[in-house]
Amino acid sequence: MLYRLAFAAVALSAAAACNGEDSAAVQPIADAPAAPAPTPSPSPSPSGTPVAGTPFARAVIADFDAPWAMTFLPDRRMLVTEKKGDLLLVAADGATRRTIATIDVGSAGQGGLMDVVLAPDFATSKRVYFSYSAAGQGGKGVVLARGVLSGDAGPERLASIETLYRATPLVTGDGHYSGRIAFSPDGQYLFFTNGERQKFTPAQDKTGSLGKVLRLTPDGKPAANNPLAAQGFLPEVWSYGHRNLLGIAFDAQGNLWQQEMGPKGGDELNLVLPGRNYGWPNVSNGSNYDGSDIPDHAPGDGYEAPKAWWNPVISPGGLMIYSGDLFPQYKGDAFIGGLSSQSLVRVDLNGTNASKGDQWSVGARIREVEQGPDGAIYVLEDGGDSQGRLLRLTPAS
Ligand SMILES: [Ca+2]
Ligand SMILES: [Ca+2]
C-alpha cells in the first residue's frame, strides 16, 4: 500500500487533476536511503538502488538535455532524442555519446525533436525514423522523417535525411503535436499520431490529419484501403477523435494500443480499431479547463470508449508493452510514463481489454518508457527544459 499512499500525497500536493504537459516542475528522484552493498549478480549489471514503494531497483545510466524519446539498436546502443533537436547515439552503458544529427526544429512549447524508432528492416537498411515539429506557411505542424545510420566513411551519423509526411493543416501554437511512431508487426505499415494542437474540433475534421491516428506506408504515403477514405477523410486516416497521443504500441497479439491526454481528467488508454471515432472533443471522461462539462463516453453514443481512463490524470507521456523475462509477472502489460503524476503506471492487458494495475510514484515527470534488450525497463525523465535522466529499472530483489 505504500506506493498508493505516496501517490495520493503527490496527487493532492501537485493538483494533478490537470494535465501537466505544460508544467516544467521537475523533481529529481531522491536517492533511497543508503542501500547495503550490492551483492554480485551475473546479470543484469549494474545493480541498482531500491526505489522505496516500488518493486524496482534503479540505476542512473546517463542524463540528457530535455530528452523526449529513445530506442535500442540491435547492438544494445541507444538512440535518444533531445527536444532542442539533437539525435544522440549513446553507448549501452551510457558512458559515451555522439550527436549523429541536429534537426532544425521549432522547440518552443511542446514542440521539438520527438519520437525515434528503427525501421523493421534496420539490420539491412540502417533506417531510422523520427518526428519533430516544424514551422511553415500559416503555422506549425508535426513532421515524419527518416535517415540512414551511416558509419562507412568515419564517425557514425544520420545521412540521407528525407521528409516523409507533414501534418495538415499548419496551425498556430506549440501544443499537442503528438508525433509518436509505431510499425505494424509485419513491418508493412507505419502508424503515426497527429495531435489536435489544442484546437479541439480538428479531431473530427475530415479534411485534416490533426487528432488522428494515421496508417502510412514506410515511405510515408497513405496506405492502401484505409477505412475512412470513402467517407471523405484524408486517405491516410486510420482513426479519429483523438486529443494528444503521446504513446502508441502493438502488443504481442497484434492489437494496437494508444494513450492520450485528456483535458481536466479523462486520460485514456484506447484500443485502436480501424475507422473508429474516439470522441474528442464531443465526449470525454474529463471536463474542460474552464470547468465546463464534457459529456462522458457512454454506451451507444457512437464513440469508441477508452479501455482504461484516469481521473485525476496521470498525463501519459510514453507507452511500452512489456514482453521481456526480467519481470515475468508483467509480461504482456502496458507501462505508461506519467508526466504531471510523476509516476510509472502499469495496466493489465487481457486480450482486447485493459484494467488499471499499479501506479508507482517515482518523483519525476516520466516522458518515455522503453524495454531494454536485457528485459530491464528504461525510463527517461522529462526534465522540462533542463536535464532529465535515463534510469534503468530492474527487480529490487
Ligand atoms: Ca521509444
Ligand atoms: Ca475518447
Short mmCIF file of C-alpha atoms and ligand atoms in Angstrom, two decimals:
data_model
loop_
_atom_site.label_atom_id
_atom_site.label_comp_id
_atom_site.label_asym_id
_atom_site.label_seq_id
_atom_site.Cartn_x
_atom_site.Cartn_y
_atom_site.Cartn_z
CA MET A 1 0.00 0.00 0.00
CA LEU A 2 2.97 2.30 0.42
CA TYR A 3 3.01 3.38 -3.17
CA ARG A 4 -0.69 4.20 -3.09
CA LEU A 5 -0.20 6.44 -0.10
CA ALA A 6 2.78 8.03 -1.76
CA PHE A 7 0.83 8.66 -4.89
CA ALA A 8 -2.11 10.11 -3.01
CA ALA A 9 0.23 12.61 -1.45
CA VAL A 10 1.62 13.56 -4.82
CA ALA A 11 -1.84 13.87 -6.32
CA LEU A 12 -3.03 16.15 -3.56
CA SER A 13 0.05 18.32 -3.48
CA ALA A 14 0.56 18.66 -7.20
CA ALA A 15 -3.05 19.40 -8.15
CA ALA A 16 -2.75 16.53 -10.56
CA ALA A 17 -6.31 16.90 -11.77
CA CYS A 18 -4.93 18.96 -14.62
CA ASN A 19 -2.65 17.60 -17.25
CA GLY A 20 0.86 18.81 -16.70
CA GLU A 21 2.21 18.78 -20.23
CA ASP A 22 2.82 22.47 -19.92
CA SER A 23 4.26 22.29 -16.45
CA ALA A 24 8.00 22.47 -16.10
CA ALA A 25 8.04 21.47 -12.45
CA VAL A 26 10.74 18.86 -12.11
CA GLN A 27 11.88 17.00 -9.07
CA PRO A 28 14.72 14.56 -9.46
CA ILE A 29 14.21 11.16 -7.94
CA ALA A 30 15.69 11.31 -4.49
CA ASP A 31 18.17 8.60 -3.80
CA ALA A 32 16.83 5.98 -1.47
CA PRO A 33 18.46 5.62 1.93
CA ALA A 34 21.87 4.02 1.84
CA ALA A 35 21.49 0.56 0.44
CA PRO A 36 23.51 -2.41 1.60
CA ALA A 37 26.46 -3.19 -0.56
CA PRO A 38 25.14 -4.76 -3.72
CA THR A 39 25.55 -8.48 -3.91
CA PRO A 40 27.25 -9.54 -7.11
CA SER A 41 24.88 -10.86 -9.70
CA PRO A 42 25.84 -12.18 -13.10
CA SER A 43 23.08 -10.32 -14.91
CA PRO A 44 21.93 -7.68 -15.31
CA SER A 45 24.51 -5.10 -14.36
CA PRO A 46 24.99 -2.56 -13.00
CA SER A 47 22.86 -3.32 -9.99
CA GLY A 48 20.67 -0.53 -8.79
CA THR A 49 19.36 1.21 -5.73
CA PRO A 50 15.97 0.06 -4.45
CA VAL A 51 13.24 2.63 -5.08
CA ALA A 52 11.02 2.84 -2.00
CA GLY A 53 7.43 1.77 -2.54
CA THR A 54 8.14 0.07 -5.86
CA PRO A 55 9.35 -3.36 -6.96
CA PHE A 56 12.26 -1.70 -8.77
CA ALA A 57 15.92 -1.08 -8.27
CA ARG A 58 17.16 1.92 -10.16
CA ALA A 59 20.47 2.65 -11.84
CA VAL A 60 21.19 6.03 -13.38
CA ILE A 61 22.59 5.40 -16.85
CA ALA A 62 23.02 8.92 -18.21
CA ASP A 63 21.41 12.32 -18.32
CA PHE A 64 20.29 14.41 -21.22
CA ASP A 65 19.10 17.88 -22.10
CA ALA A 66 15.29 17.63 -22.16
CA PRO A 67 15.14 14.09 -23.59
CA TRP A 68 11.94 13.08 -25.35
CA ALA A 69 12.25 9.53 -26.70
CA MET A 70 14.64 6.63 -27.14
CA THR A 71 15.04 3.27 -28.79
CA PHE A 72 17.61 0.49 -28.77
CA LEU A 73 19.83 -0.62 -31.60
CA PRO A 74 20.39 -4.37 -32.11
CA ASP A 75 23.87 -3.97 -30.60
CA ARG A 76 22.36 -2.53 -27.39
CA ARG A 77 23.42 1.03 -28.02
CA MET A 78 20.64 3.59 -27.80
CA LEU A 79 19.24 6.44 -29.85
CA VAL A 80 17.94 9.31 -27.72
CA THR A 81 16.21 12.46 -28.91
CA GLU A 82 16.67 15.78 -27.16
CA LYS A 83 13.85 18.25 -27.55
CA LYS A 84 16.05 21.04 -28.90
CA GLY A 85 16.89 18.93 -31.97
CA ASP A 86 19.86 16.64 -31.27
CA LEU A 87 19.67 12.93 -32.07
CA LEU A 88 22.22 11.11 -29.93
CA LEU A 89 23.83 7.71 -30.34
CA VAL A 90 24.59 6.52 -26.82
CA ALA A 91 26.80 3.66 -25.65
CA ALA A 92 24.97 0.77 -23.97
CA ASP A 93 26.44 1.76 -20.60
CA GLY A 94 25.56 5.42 -21.14
CA ALA A 95 29.17 6.50 -20.71
CA THR A 96 29.71 7.99 -24.16
CA ARG A 97 27.54 9.61 -26.79
CA ARG A 98 27.74 11.13 -30.22
CA THR A 99 25.38 13.61 -31.88
CA ILE A 100 24.50 11.94 -35.18
CA ALA A 101 22.06 14.57 -36.41
CA THR A 102 20.85 18.01 -35.42
CA ILE A 103 17.38 18.67 -36.72
CA ASP A 104 16.08 22.19 -37.28
CA VAL A 105 13.04 22.08 -35.05
CA GLY A 106 10.67 24.61 -33.58
CA SER A 107 11.36 23.68 -29.97
CA ALA A 108 9.03 26.20 -28.36
CA GLY A 109 6.35 24.91 -26.01
CA GLN A 110 5.70 21.21 -26.58
CA GLY A 111 7.42 21.26 -29.96
CA GLY A 112 10.85 19.86 -30.68
CA LEU A 113 12.58 16.71 -31.82
CA MET A 114 10.24 14.00 -30.67
CA ASP A 115 9.99 10.25 -31.34
CA VAL A 116 12.65 7.93 -32.75
CA VAL A 117 12.17 4.32 -33.89
CA LEU A 118 14.11 1.87 -36.03
CA ALA A 119 12.83 0.61 -39.36
CA PRO A 120 11.66 -3.01 -39.14
CA ASP A 121 14.41 -3.88 -41.61
CA PHE A 122 17.03 -1.80 -39.78
CA ALA A 123 19.52 -4.69 -39.79
CA THR A 124 19.92 -4.25 -43.53
CA SER A 125 18.50 -0.78 -44.29
CA LYS A 126 20.01 1.08 -41.28
CA ARG A 127 16.97 3.35 -41.49
CA VAL A 128 15.89 5.43 -38.50
CA TYR A 129 12.50 7.16 -38.35
CA PHE A 130 11.88 10.25 -36.27
CA SER A 131 9.37 13.06 -35.76
CA TYR A 132 9.68 16.75 -34.97
CA SER A 133 7.76 20.00 -35.04
CA ALA A 134 8.43 22.48 -37.80
CA ALA A 135 7.15 25.86 -38.90
CA GLY A 136 5.75 26.56 -42.34
CA GLN A 137 3.41 28.95 -44.01
CA GLY A 138 0.44 29.52 -41.74
CA GLY A 139 1.77 27.89 -38.61
CA LYS A 140 3.45 24.76 -37.33
CA GLY A 141 2.94 21.04 -37.59
CA VAL A 142 4.47 17.69 -36.77
CA VAL A 143 6.70 16.09 -39.40
CA LEU A 144 7.70 12.46 -40.02
CA ALA A 145 11.17 11.89 -41.43
CA ARG A 146 13.84 9.22 -41.74
CA GLY A 147 17.54 8.87 -42.33
CA VAL A 148 20.19 6.20 -42.66
CA LEU A 149 22.66 5.45 -39.87
CA SER A 150 25.91 5.62 -41.76
CA GLY A 151 29.40 5.00 -40.49
CA ASP A 152 31.09 3.84 -43.63
CA ALA A 153 33.27 6.92 -44.02
CA GLY A 154 34.21 7.74 -40.46
CA PRO A 155 32.17 8.52 -37.35
CA GLU A 156 28.56 7.41 -37.43
CA ARG A 157 26.00 9.98 -38.46
CA LEU A 158 22.46 10.06 -39.76
CA ALA A 159 22.67 10.51 -43.53
CA SER A 160 20.19 10.78 -46.38
CA ILE A 161 17.57 12.50 -44.22
CA GLU A 162 14.24 12.80 -46.02
CA THR A 163 10.88 14.23 -45.01
CA LEU A 164 8.07 11.69 -45.38
CA TYR A 165 4.89 13.28 -44.06
CA ARG A 166 3.68 16.63 -42.74
CA ALA A 167 0.57 17.07 -40.60
CA THR A 168 -2.12 19.31 -42.02
CA PRO A 169 -3.28 21.95 -41.55
CA LEU A 170 -0.46 24.00 -40.05
CA VAL A 171 -1.85 25.98 -37.12
CA THR A 172 -0.68 28.47 -34.51
CA GLY A 173 0.51 27.47 -31.07
CA ASP A 174 3.00 24.98 -29.68
CA GLY A 175 0.85 22.31 -28.07
CA HIS A 176 -0.37 18.78 -28.73
CA TYR A 177 1.81 17.78 -31.65
CA SER A 178 1.86 14.11 -30.50
CA GLY A 179 4.15 12.61 -33.17
CA ARG A 180 4.51 9.05 -31.89
CA ILE A 181 5.51 6.31 -34.35
CA ALA A 182 4.86 2.53 -34.36
CA PHE A 183 5.40 -0.05 -37.08
CA SER A 184 2.97 -2.91 -37.51
CA PRO A 185 4.37 -6.32 -36.52
CA ASP A 186 4.62 -7.34 -40.18
CA GLY A 187 6.62 -4.21 -40.94
CA GLN A 188 4.26 -3.16 -43.71
CA TYR A 189 2.67 -0.14 -42.07
CA LEU A 190 3.78 2.87 -40.11
CA PHE A 191 1.29 4.29 -37.62
CA PHE A 192 1.82 7.98 -36.86
CA THR A 193 -0.07 10.04 -34.28
CA ASN A 194 -1.09 13.62 -35.02
CA GLY A 195 -2.41 15.63 -32.06
CA GLU A 196 -5.23 18.16 -32.30
CA ARG A 197 -2.86 21.02 -31.47
CA GLN A 198 -5.13 22.27 -28.67
CA LYS A 199 -7.67 23.31 -31.30
CA PHE A 200 -10.39 20.77 -30.34
CA THR A 201 -12.56 20.46 -33.48
CA PRO A 202 -9.82 19.40 -35.94
CA ALA A 203 -10.05 15.95 -34.32
CA GLN A 204 -13.42 15.50 -36.05
CA ASP A 205 -12.49 17.32 -39.28
CA LYS A 206 -12.27 15.08 -42.33
CA THR A 207 -10.05 17.48 -44.24
CA GLY A 208 -7.00 17.40 -41.95
CA SER A 209 -4.71 14.96 -40.15
CA LEU A 210 -4.94 16.58 -36.70
CA GLY A 211 -6.42 14.49 -33.89
CA LYS A 212 -5.91 11.30 -35.89
CA VAL A 213 -4.01 8.04 -35.98
CA LEU A 214 -2.58 7.66 -39.48
CA ARG A 215 -1.64 4.47 -41.28
CA LEU A 216 1.15 5.10 -43.74
CA THR A 217 3.50 3.04 -45.86
CA PRO A 218 7.13 3.01 -44.71
CA ASP A 219 7.67 5.68 -47.37
CA GLY A 220 5.15 7.96 -45.64
CA LYS A 221 2.38 7.61 -48.20
CA PRO A 222 -1.24 6.83 -47.31
CA ALA A 223 -1.58 3.05 -47.01
CA ALA A 224 -3.99 1.41 -49.41
CA ASN A 225 -7.51 0.57 -48.20
CA ASN A 226 -7.59 2.78 -45.15
CA PRO A 227 -11.07 2.69 -43.59
CA LEU A 228 -12.27 6.29 -43.80
CA ALA A 229 -11.28 7.46 -47.26
CA ALA A 230 -14.69 6.51 -48.66
CA GLN A 231 -16.30 8.82 -46.09
CA GLY A 232 -14.25 11.76 -47.29
CA PHE A 233 -11.39 11.69 -44.80
CA LEU A 234 -7.80 12.03 -45.88
CA PRO A 235 -6.72 8.65 -47.25
CA GLU A 236 -4.06 8.21 -44.54
CA VAL A 237 -6.53 8.35 -41.63
CA TRP A 238 -6.96 5.14 -39.60
CA SER A 239 -8.94 6.51 -36.61
CA TYR A 240 -10.02 9.93 -35.37
CA GLY A 241 -11.46 11.91 -32.48
CA HIS A 242 -8.13 11.90 -30.62
CA ARG A 243 -6.58 14.64 -28.50
CA ASN A 244 -2.84 14.45 -27.61
CA LEU A 245 -1.50 10.98 -28.39
CA LEU A 246 1.89 10.52 -26.75
CA GLY A 247 2.11 6.75 -26.95
CA ILE A 248 1.26 4.05 -29.49
CA ALA A 249 2.34 0.41 -29.46
CA PHE A 250 1.39 -3.07 -30.63
CA ASP A 251 1.03 -5.92 -28.16
CA ALA A 252 2.22 -9.47 -28.80
CA GLN A 253 -1.22 -10.44 -30.15
CA GLY A 254 -1.08 -7.67 -32.73
CA ASN A 255 -3.54 -5.33 -31.02
CA LEU A 256 -2.72 -1.66 -31.40
CA TRP A 257 -2.91 0.47 -28.23
CA GLN A 258 -2.75 4.21 -27.91
CA GLN A 259 -2.75 6.56 -24.96
CA GLU A 260 -3.81 10.16 -24.99
CA MET A 261 -4.01 13.06 -22.59
CA GLY A 262 -7.48 14.07 -21.58
CA PRO A 263 -8.29 17.65 -20.59
CA LYS A 264 -9.04 18.20 -16.89
CA GLY A 265 -9.38 14.49 -16.18
CA GLY A 266 -10.08 11.76 -18.66
CA ASP A 267 -6.66 10.49 -19.76
CA GLU A 268 -7.26 7.44 -21.94
CA LEU A 269 -5.78 4.12 -22.97
CA ASN A 270 -7.53 3.13 -26.17
CA LEU A 271 -7.59 0.01 -28.30
CA VAL A 272 -7.11 1.42 -31.78
CA LEU A 273 -9.57 -0.04 -34.27
CA PRO A 274 -9.85 0.96 -37.91
CA GLY A 275 -12.31 3.70 -38.74
CA ARG A 276 -13.45 4.34 -35.19
CA ASN A 277 -14.20 7.75 -33.70
CA TYR A 278 -12.67 8.15 -30.23
CA GLY A 279 -14.87 11.10 -29.38
CA TRP A 280 -12.71 14.18 -28.79
CA PRO A 281 -13.86 16.95 -28.35
CA ASN A 282 -17.50 15.83 -28.26
CA VAL A 283 -17.13 13.37 -25.41
CA SER A 284 -14.50 12.84 -22.71
CA ASN A 285 -14.44 11.43 -19.20
CA GLY A 286 -12.79 14.69 -18.20
CA SER A 287 -14.00 18.27 -18.27
CA ASN A 288 -12.71 21.46 -19.87
CA TYR A 289 -10.05 23.53 -18.13
CA ASP A 290 -12.58 26.34 -17.72
CA GLY A 291 -14.65 23.92 -15.65
CA SER A 292 -17.39 23.38 -18.22
CA ASP A 293 -18.54 19.81 -18.56
CA ILE A 294 -17.98 17.49 -21.49
CA PRO A 295 -20.34 14.53 -21.84
CA ASP A 296 -18.70 11.30 -20.70
CA HIS A 297 -18.17 8.37 -23.00
CA ALA A 298 -21.41 6.36 -22.81
CA PRO A 299 -22.69 3.14 -24.36
CA GLY A 300 -24.47 3.74 -27.63
CA ASP A 301 -23.14 7.25 -28.19
CA GLY A 302 -21.34 6.19 -31.35
CA TYR A 303 -17.88 6.88 -29.96
CA GLU A 304 -15.27 4.29 -29.07
CA ALA A 305 -14.78 4.39 -25.31
CA PRO A 306 -11.37 4.04 -23.65
CA LYS A 307 -10.37 0.67 -22.22
CA ALA A 308 -8.90 2.43 -19.20
CA TRP A 309 -9.06 6.05 -18.11
CA TRP A 310 -7.77 8.22 -15.32
CA ASN A 311 -9.16 10.98 -13.15
CA PRO A 312 -7.17 12.56 -11.63
CA VAL A 313 -5.00 12.44 -14.66
CA ILE A 314 -1.64 10.72 -15.00
CA SER A 315 -0.55 12.78 -18.05
CA PRO A 316 0.61 9.84 -20.15
CA GLY A 317 3.92 10.67 -21.81
CA GLY A 318 5.14 7.35 -23.23
CA LEU A 319 3.85 3.81 -23.78
CA MET A 320 5.61 0.44 -23.78
CA ILE A 321 4.12 -3.04 -23.76
CA TYR A 322 6.37 -5.41 -21.87
CA SER A 323 7.48 -8.68 -23.42
CA GLY A 324 10.68 -9.43 -21.51
CA ASP A 325 11.67 -12.10 -19.00
CA LEU A 326 13.21 -9.98 -16.27
CA PHE A 327 9.74 -9.16 -14.89
CA PRO A 328 7.78 -12.33 -15.74
CA GLN A 329 4.82 -11.08 -13.69
CA TYR A 330 4.45 -8.10 -16.03
CA LYS A 331 4.71 -9.87 -19.36
CA GLY A 332 2.05 -8.50 -21.70
CA ASP A 333 1.31 -5.47 -19.50
CA ALA A 334 1.35 -1.87 -20.67
CA PHE A 335 3.69 0.61 -18.97
CA ILE A 336 2.93 4.31 -19.18
CA GLY A 337 5.18 7.16 -18.15
CA GLY A 338 3.29 9.78 -16.15
CA LEU A 339 4.27 13.43 -16.56
CA SER A 340 2.27 15.55 -14.10
CA SER A 341 1.61 12.47 -11.95
CA GLN A 342 5.37 11.83 -11.71
CA SER A 343 4.69 8.14 -11.84
CA LEU A 344 5.19 4.90 -13.68
CA VAL A 345 1.82 3.32 -14.45
CA ARG A 346 1.11 -0.34 -15.18
CA VAL A 347 -2.02 -1.56 -16.95
CA ASP A 348 -3.06 -5.21 -17.25
CA LEU A 349 -3.86 -6.04 -20.84
CA ASN A 350 -6.09 -9.06 -21.29
CA GLY A 351 -6.82 -9.61 -24.95
CA THR A 352 -8.66 -6.50 -26.06
CA ASN A 353 -9.48 -5.43 -22.52
CA ALA A 354 -7.43 -3.41 -20.09
CA SER A 355 -7.60 -2.82 -16.36
CA LYS A 356 -5.57 -0.46 -14.26
CA GLY A 357 -2.78 -2.08 -12.25
CA ASP A 358 -0.10 -0.20 -10.36
CA GLN A 359 0.75 3.47 -10.20
CA TRP A 360 4.20 3.88 -8.69
CA SER A 361 5.19 7.34 -7.57
CA VAL A 362 8.75 7.96 -8.74
CA GLY A 363 9.14 11.66 -8.02
CA ALA A 364 9.91 12.84 -11.53
CA ARG A 365 7.99 13.50 -14.72
CA ILE A 366 8.41 10.43 -16.94
CA ARG A 367 8.47 11.15 -20.66
CA GLU A 368 9.40 7.80 -22.16
CA VAL A 369 9.29 4.12 -21.23
CA GLU A 370 11.24 1.54 -23.16
CA GLN A 371 12.09 -2.12 -22.77
CA GLY A 372 15.77 -2.88 -22.95
CA PRO A 373 17.33 -5.86 -24.74
CA ASP A 374 18.08 -7.22 -21.25
CA GLY A 375 14.41 -7.08 -20.26
CA ALA A 376 15.01 -4.13 -17.93
CA ILE A 377 12.59 -1.19 -18.03
CA TYR A 378 14.25 2.05 -19.11
CA VAL A 379 12.61 5.38 -18.37
CA LEU A 380 13.54 8.86 -19.45
CA GLU A 381 12.76 11.71 -17.09
CA ASP A 382 11.16 14.59 -18.91
CA GLY A 383 13.41 17.25 -17.49
CA GLY A 384 11.09 20.06 -18.58
CA ASP A 385 13.52 22.30 -20.42
CA SER A 386 16.54 21.04 -18.50
CA GLN A 387 18.28 17.80 -17.61
CA GLY A 388 16.41 14.53 -17.50
CA ARG A 389 17.96 11.24 -16.54
CA LEU A 390 17.86 7.83 -18.18
CA LEU A 391 17.06 5.27 -15.49
CA ARG A 392 17.27 1.52 -15.75
CA LEU A 393 14.79 -0.39 -13.61
CA THR A 394 15.45 -3.98 -12.60
CA PRO A 395 13.80 -6.18 -9.94
CA ALA A 396 14.55 -4.89 -6.45
CA SER A 397 15.39 -8.32 -5.15
CA CA B 1 10.81 4.65 -27.75
CA CA B 2 -12.01 9.47 -26.11
#
